[in-house]
mmCIF file of C-alpha atoms in Angstrom:
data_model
loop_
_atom_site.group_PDB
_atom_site.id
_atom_site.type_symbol
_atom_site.label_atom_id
_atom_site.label_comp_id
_atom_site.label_asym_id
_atom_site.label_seq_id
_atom_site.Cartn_x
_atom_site.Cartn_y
_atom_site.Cartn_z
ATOM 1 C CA UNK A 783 116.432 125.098 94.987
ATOM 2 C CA UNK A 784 116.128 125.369 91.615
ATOM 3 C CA UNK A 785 112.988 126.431 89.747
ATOM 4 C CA UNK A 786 111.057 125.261 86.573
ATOM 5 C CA UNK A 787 110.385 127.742 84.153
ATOM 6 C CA UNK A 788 107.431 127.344 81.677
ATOM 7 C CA UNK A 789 105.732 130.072 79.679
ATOM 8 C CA UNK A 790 102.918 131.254 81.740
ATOM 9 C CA UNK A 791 99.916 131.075 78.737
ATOM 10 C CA UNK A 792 99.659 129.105 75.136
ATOM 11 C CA UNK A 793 96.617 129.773 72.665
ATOM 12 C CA UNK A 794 95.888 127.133 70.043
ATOM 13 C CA UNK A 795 93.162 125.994 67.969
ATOM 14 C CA UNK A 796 91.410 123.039 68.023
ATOM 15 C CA UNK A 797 93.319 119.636 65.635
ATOM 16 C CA UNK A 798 96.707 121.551 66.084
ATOM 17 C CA UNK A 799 99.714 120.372 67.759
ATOM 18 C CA UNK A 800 100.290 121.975 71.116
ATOM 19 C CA UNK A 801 103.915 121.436 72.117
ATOM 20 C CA UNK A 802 104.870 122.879 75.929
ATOM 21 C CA UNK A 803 108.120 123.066 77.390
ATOM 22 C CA UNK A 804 109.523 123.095 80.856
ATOM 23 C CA UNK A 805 112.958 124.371 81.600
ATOM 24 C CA UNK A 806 114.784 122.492 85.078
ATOM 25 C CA UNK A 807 118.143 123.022 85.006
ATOM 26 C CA UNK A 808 119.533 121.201 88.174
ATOM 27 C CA UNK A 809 117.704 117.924 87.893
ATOM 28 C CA UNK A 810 118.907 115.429 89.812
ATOM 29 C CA UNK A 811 120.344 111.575 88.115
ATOM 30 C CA UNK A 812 117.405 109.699 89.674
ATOM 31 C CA UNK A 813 115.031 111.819 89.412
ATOM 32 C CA UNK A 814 111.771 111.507 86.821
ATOM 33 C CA UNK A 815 109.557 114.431 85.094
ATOM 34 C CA UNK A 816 105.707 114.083 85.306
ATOM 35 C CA UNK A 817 103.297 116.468 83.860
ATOM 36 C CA UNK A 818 99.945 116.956 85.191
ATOM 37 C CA UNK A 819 96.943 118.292 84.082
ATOM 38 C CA UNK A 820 94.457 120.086 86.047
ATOM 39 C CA UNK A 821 90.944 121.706 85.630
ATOM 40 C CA UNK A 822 89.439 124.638 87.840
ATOM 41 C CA UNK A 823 88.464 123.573 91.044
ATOM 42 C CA UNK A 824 90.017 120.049 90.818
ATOM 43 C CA UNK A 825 93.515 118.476 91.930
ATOM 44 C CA UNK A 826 95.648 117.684 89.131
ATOM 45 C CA UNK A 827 96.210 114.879 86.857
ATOM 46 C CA UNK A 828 98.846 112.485 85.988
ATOM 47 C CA UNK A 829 99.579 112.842 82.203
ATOM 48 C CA UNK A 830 102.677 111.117 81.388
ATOM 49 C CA UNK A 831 106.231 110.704 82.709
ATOM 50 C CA UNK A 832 109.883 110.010 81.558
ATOM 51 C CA UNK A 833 113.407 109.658 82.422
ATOM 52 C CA UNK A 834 114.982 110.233 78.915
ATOM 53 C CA UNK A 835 114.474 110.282 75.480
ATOM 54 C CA UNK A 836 110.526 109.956 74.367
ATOM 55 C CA UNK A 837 107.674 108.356 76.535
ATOM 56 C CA UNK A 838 104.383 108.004 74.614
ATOM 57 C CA UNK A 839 101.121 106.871 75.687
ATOM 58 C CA UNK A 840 96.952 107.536 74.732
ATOM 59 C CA UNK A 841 97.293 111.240 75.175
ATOM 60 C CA UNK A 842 100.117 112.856 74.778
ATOM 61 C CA UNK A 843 104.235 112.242 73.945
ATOM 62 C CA UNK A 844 107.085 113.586 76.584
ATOM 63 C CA UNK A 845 110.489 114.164 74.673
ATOM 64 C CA UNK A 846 113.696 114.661 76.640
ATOM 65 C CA UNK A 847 116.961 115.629 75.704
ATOM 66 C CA UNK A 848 120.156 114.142 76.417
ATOM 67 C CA UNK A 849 121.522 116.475 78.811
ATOM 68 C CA UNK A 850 117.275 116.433 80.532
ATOM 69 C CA UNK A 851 117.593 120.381 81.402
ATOM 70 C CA UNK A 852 114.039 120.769 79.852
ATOM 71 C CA UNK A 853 111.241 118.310 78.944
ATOM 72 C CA UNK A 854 108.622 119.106 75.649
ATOM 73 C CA UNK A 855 104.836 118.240 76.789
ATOM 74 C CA UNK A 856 103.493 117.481 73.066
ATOM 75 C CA UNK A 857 99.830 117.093 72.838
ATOM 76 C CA UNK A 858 98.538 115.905 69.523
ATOM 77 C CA UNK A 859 94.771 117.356 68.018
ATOM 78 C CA UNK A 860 93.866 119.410 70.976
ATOM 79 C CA UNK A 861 90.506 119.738 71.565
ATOM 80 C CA UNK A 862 88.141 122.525 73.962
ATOM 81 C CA UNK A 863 88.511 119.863 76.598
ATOM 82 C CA UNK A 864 92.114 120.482 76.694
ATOM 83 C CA UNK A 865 91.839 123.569 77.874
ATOM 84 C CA UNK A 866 93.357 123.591 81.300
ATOM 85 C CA UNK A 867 96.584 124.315 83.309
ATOM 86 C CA UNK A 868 99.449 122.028 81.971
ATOM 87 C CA UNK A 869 102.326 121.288 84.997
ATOM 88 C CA UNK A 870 105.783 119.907 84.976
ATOM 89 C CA UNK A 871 106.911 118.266 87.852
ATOM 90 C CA UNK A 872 110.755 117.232 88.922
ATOM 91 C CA UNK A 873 112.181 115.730 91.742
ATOM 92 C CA UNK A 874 114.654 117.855 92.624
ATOM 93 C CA UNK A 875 116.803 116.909 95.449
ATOM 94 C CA UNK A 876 114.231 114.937 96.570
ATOM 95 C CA UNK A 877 111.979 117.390 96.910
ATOM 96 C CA UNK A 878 108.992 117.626 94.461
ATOM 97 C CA UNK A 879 108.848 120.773 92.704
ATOM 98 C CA UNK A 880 105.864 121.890 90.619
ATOM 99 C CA UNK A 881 106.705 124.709 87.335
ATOM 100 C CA UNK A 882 104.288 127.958 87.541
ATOM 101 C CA UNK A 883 102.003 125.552 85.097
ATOM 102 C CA UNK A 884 100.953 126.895 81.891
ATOM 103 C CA UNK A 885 97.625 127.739 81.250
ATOM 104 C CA UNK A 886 96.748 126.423 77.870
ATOM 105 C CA UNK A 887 93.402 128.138 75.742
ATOM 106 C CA UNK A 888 92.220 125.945 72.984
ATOM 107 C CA UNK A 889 89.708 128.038 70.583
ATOM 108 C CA UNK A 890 87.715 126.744 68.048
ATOM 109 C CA UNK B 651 87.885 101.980 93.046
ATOM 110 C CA UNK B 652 87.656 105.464 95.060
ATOM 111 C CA UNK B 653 89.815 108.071 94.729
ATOM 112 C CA UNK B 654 91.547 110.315 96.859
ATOM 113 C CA UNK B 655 88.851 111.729 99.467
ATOM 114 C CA UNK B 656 88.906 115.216 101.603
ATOM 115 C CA UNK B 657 86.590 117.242 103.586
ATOM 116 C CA UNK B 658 85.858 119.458 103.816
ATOM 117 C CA UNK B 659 85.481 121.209 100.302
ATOM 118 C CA UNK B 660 84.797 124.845 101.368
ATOM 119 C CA UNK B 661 85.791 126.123 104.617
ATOM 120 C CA UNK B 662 85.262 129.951 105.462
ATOM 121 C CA UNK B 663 86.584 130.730 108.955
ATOM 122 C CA UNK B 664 87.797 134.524 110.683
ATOM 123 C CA UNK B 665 91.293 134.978 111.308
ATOM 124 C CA UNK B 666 92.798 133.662 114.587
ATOM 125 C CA UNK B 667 90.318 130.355 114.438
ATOM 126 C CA UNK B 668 91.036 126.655 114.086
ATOM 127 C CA UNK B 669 90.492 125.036 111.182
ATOM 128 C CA UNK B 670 91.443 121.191 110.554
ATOM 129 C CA UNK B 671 91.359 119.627 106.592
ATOM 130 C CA UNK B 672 90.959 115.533 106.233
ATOM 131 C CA UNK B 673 92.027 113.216 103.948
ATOM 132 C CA UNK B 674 91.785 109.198 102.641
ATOM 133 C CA UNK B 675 94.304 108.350 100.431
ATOM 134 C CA UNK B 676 93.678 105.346 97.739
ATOM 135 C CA UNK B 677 93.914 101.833 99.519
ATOM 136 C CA UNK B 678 97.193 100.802 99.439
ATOM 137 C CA UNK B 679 99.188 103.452 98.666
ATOM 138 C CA UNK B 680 101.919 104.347 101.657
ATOM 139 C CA UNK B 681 103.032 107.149 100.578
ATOM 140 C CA UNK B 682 101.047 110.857 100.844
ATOM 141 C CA UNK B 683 101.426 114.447 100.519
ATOM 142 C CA UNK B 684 99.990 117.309 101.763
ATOM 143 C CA UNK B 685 100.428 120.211 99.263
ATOM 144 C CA UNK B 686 99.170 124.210 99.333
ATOM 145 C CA UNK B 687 97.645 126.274 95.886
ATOM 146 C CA UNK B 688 97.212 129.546 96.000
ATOM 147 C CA UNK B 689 95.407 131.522 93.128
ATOM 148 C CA UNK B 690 97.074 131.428 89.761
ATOM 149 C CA UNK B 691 100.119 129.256 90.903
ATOM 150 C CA UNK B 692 101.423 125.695 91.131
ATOM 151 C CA UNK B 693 101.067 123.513 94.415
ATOM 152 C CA UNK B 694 103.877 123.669 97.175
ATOM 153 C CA UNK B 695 104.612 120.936 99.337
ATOM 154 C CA UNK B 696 104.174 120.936 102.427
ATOM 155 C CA UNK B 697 104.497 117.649 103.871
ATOM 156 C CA UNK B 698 105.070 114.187 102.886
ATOM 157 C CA UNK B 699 104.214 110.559 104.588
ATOM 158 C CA UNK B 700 106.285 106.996 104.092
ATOM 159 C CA UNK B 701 103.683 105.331 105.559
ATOM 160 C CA UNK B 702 103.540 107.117 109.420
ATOM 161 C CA UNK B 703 106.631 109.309 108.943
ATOM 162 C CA UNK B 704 106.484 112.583 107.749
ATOM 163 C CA UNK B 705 109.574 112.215 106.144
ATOM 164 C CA UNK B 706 109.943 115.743 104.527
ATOM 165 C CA UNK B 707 108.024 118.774 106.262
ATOM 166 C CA UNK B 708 110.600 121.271 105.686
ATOM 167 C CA UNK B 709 107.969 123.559 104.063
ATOM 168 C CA UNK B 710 105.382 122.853 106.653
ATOM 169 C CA UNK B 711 104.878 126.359 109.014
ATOM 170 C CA UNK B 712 105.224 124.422 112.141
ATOM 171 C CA UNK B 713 104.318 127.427 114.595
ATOM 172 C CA UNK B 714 100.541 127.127 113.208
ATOM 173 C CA UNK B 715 100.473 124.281 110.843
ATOM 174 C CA UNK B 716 100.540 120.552 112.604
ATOM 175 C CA UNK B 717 99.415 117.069 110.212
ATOM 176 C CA UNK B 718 98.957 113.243 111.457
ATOM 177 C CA UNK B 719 99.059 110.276 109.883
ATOM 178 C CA UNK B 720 97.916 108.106 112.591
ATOM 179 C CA UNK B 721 98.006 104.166 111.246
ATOM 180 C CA UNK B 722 99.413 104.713 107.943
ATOM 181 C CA UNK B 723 96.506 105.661 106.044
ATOM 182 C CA UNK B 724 94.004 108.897 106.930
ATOM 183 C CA UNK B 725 95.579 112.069 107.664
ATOM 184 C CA UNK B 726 94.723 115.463 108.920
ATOM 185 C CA UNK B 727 96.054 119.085 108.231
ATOM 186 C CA UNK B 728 95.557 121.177 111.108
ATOM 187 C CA UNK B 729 95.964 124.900 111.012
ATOM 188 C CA UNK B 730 96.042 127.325 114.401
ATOM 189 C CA UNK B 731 95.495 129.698 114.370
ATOM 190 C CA UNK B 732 94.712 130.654 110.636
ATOM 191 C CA UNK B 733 95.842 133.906 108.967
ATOM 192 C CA UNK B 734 94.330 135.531 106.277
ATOM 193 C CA UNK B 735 97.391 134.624 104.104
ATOM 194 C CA UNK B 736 96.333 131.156 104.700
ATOM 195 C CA UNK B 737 93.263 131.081 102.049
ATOM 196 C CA UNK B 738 94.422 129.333 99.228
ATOM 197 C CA UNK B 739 93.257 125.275 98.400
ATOM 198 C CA UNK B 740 94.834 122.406 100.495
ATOM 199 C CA UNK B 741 94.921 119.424 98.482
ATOM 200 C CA UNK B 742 96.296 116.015 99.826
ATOM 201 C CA UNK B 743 97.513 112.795 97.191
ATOM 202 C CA UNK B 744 99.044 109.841 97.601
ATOM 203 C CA UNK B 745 101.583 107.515 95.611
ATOM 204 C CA UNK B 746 102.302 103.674 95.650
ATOM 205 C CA UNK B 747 105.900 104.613 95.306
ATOM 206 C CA UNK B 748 108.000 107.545 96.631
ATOM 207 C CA UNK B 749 110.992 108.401 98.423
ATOM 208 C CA UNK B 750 113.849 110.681 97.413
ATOM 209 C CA UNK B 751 113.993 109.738 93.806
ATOM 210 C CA UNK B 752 111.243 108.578 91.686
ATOM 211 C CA UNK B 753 108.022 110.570 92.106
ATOM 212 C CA UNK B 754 106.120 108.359 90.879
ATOM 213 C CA UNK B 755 102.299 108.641 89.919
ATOM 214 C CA UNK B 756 100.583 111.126 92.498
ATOM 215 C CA UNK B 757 96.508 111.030 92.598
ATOM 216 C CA UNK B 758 95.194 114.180 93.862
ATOM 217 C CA UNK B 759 92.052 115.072 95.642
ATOM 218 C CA UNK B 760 90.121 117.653 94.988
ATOM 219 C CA UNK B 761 91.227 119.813 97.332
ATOM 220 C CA UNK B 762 89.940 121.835 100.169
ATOM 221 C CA UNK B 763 89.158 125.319 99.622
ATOM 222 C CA UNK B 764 90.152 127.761 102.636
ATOM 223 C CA UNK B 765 88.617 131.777 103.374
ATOM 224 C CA UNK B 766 90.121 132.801 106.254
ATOM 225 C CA UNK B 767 88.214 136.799 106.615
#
């Protein structure tokens, strides 16, 4: 099967843009890209999710290129409490498939 | 309206004993999953539930690992007998939707932690 690929660690200050991307290269037609977030010692969290092109919603923008080999998490203003592991999800062959995650550090 | 429920939270066991994880998924939701952390890495599936059928468990160790979904809604991850490689945190979710091709929204737990000494 094949793998997601995101960088493993992102450092950012707090009111910047904080832009992570997942790399899934044998997506299937049908299949939908969720990111999650997720705190130490708690299951993750739904942030957003997308077929093509650009979701937005409250907390964060998913863009998508045509060809949907790789997915950009954008998160606008970060703040401390965004300081977590970020995760891309695909269905891939219908089987769900979690990247490594990045582990995002927002300083002040 | 409640979330995703296991038990236990911690569980430190030695190595060769039983050890069995539950979990209530969010009313109404048919579908859950059964997934494995380990330290520093992204959950792996290991089973997943339409309603009463596991209908993928391909990554599910089935010479120690066994789960139930008895009824459609509770289910339980058993482990026997546990390894030391087996510490890592179980954590269970469910979906509304599912199946091969839409994921879907999946609400987690919070996961059961698992030393096996």
């Amino acid at each position: 099967l094949a793998k997601t690929t995101q960088p493993i660690s992102m450092d950012s200050y707090e009111g910047q843009e904080v832009n992570i991307t997942c790399s899934h290269n044998n997506i299937a037609t049908n299949d939908y890209i969720t990111w999650y977030q997720q705190f130490p010692s708690q299951g993750p969290r739904f942030i957003i999710q997308g077929y093509k092109t650009k979701v937005t919603n409250e907390v964060a923008s998913l863009f998508i290129p045509a060809d949907r080999k790789s997915s950009t998490l954008s998160l606008p203003r970060v703040s401390l409490s965004d300081t977590a592991v970020y995760y891309c999800l695909v269905g891939v062959r219908g089987k769900l498939i979690f990247g490594q995650g990045t582990e995002l550090s927002v300083k002040p | 309206e409640a979330g995703v429920v296991q038990s236990p939270r911690y569980k430190i066991i030695e190595k060769k004993q039983p050890v069995a994880f539950w979990c209530n998924p969010i009313s109404g939701h048919n579908t859950l999953y059964w997934y494995l952390q380990n330290l520093g890495q992204g959950p792996e599936l290991l089973i997943r539930y339409e309603n009463e059928e596991a209908v993928d468990d391909s990554q599910l160790p089935k010479d120690r690992f066994s789960a139930e979904r008895l009824k459609g809604v509770d289910s339980t991850l058993k482990i026997q007998p546990a390894e030391l490689g087996d510490s890592a945190v179980y954590l269970c979710a469910s979906s509304l939707g599912g199946g091969a091709a839409n994921t879907g929204e999946l609400f987690f737990g919070e996961g059961s932690r698992l030393t096996v000494l």
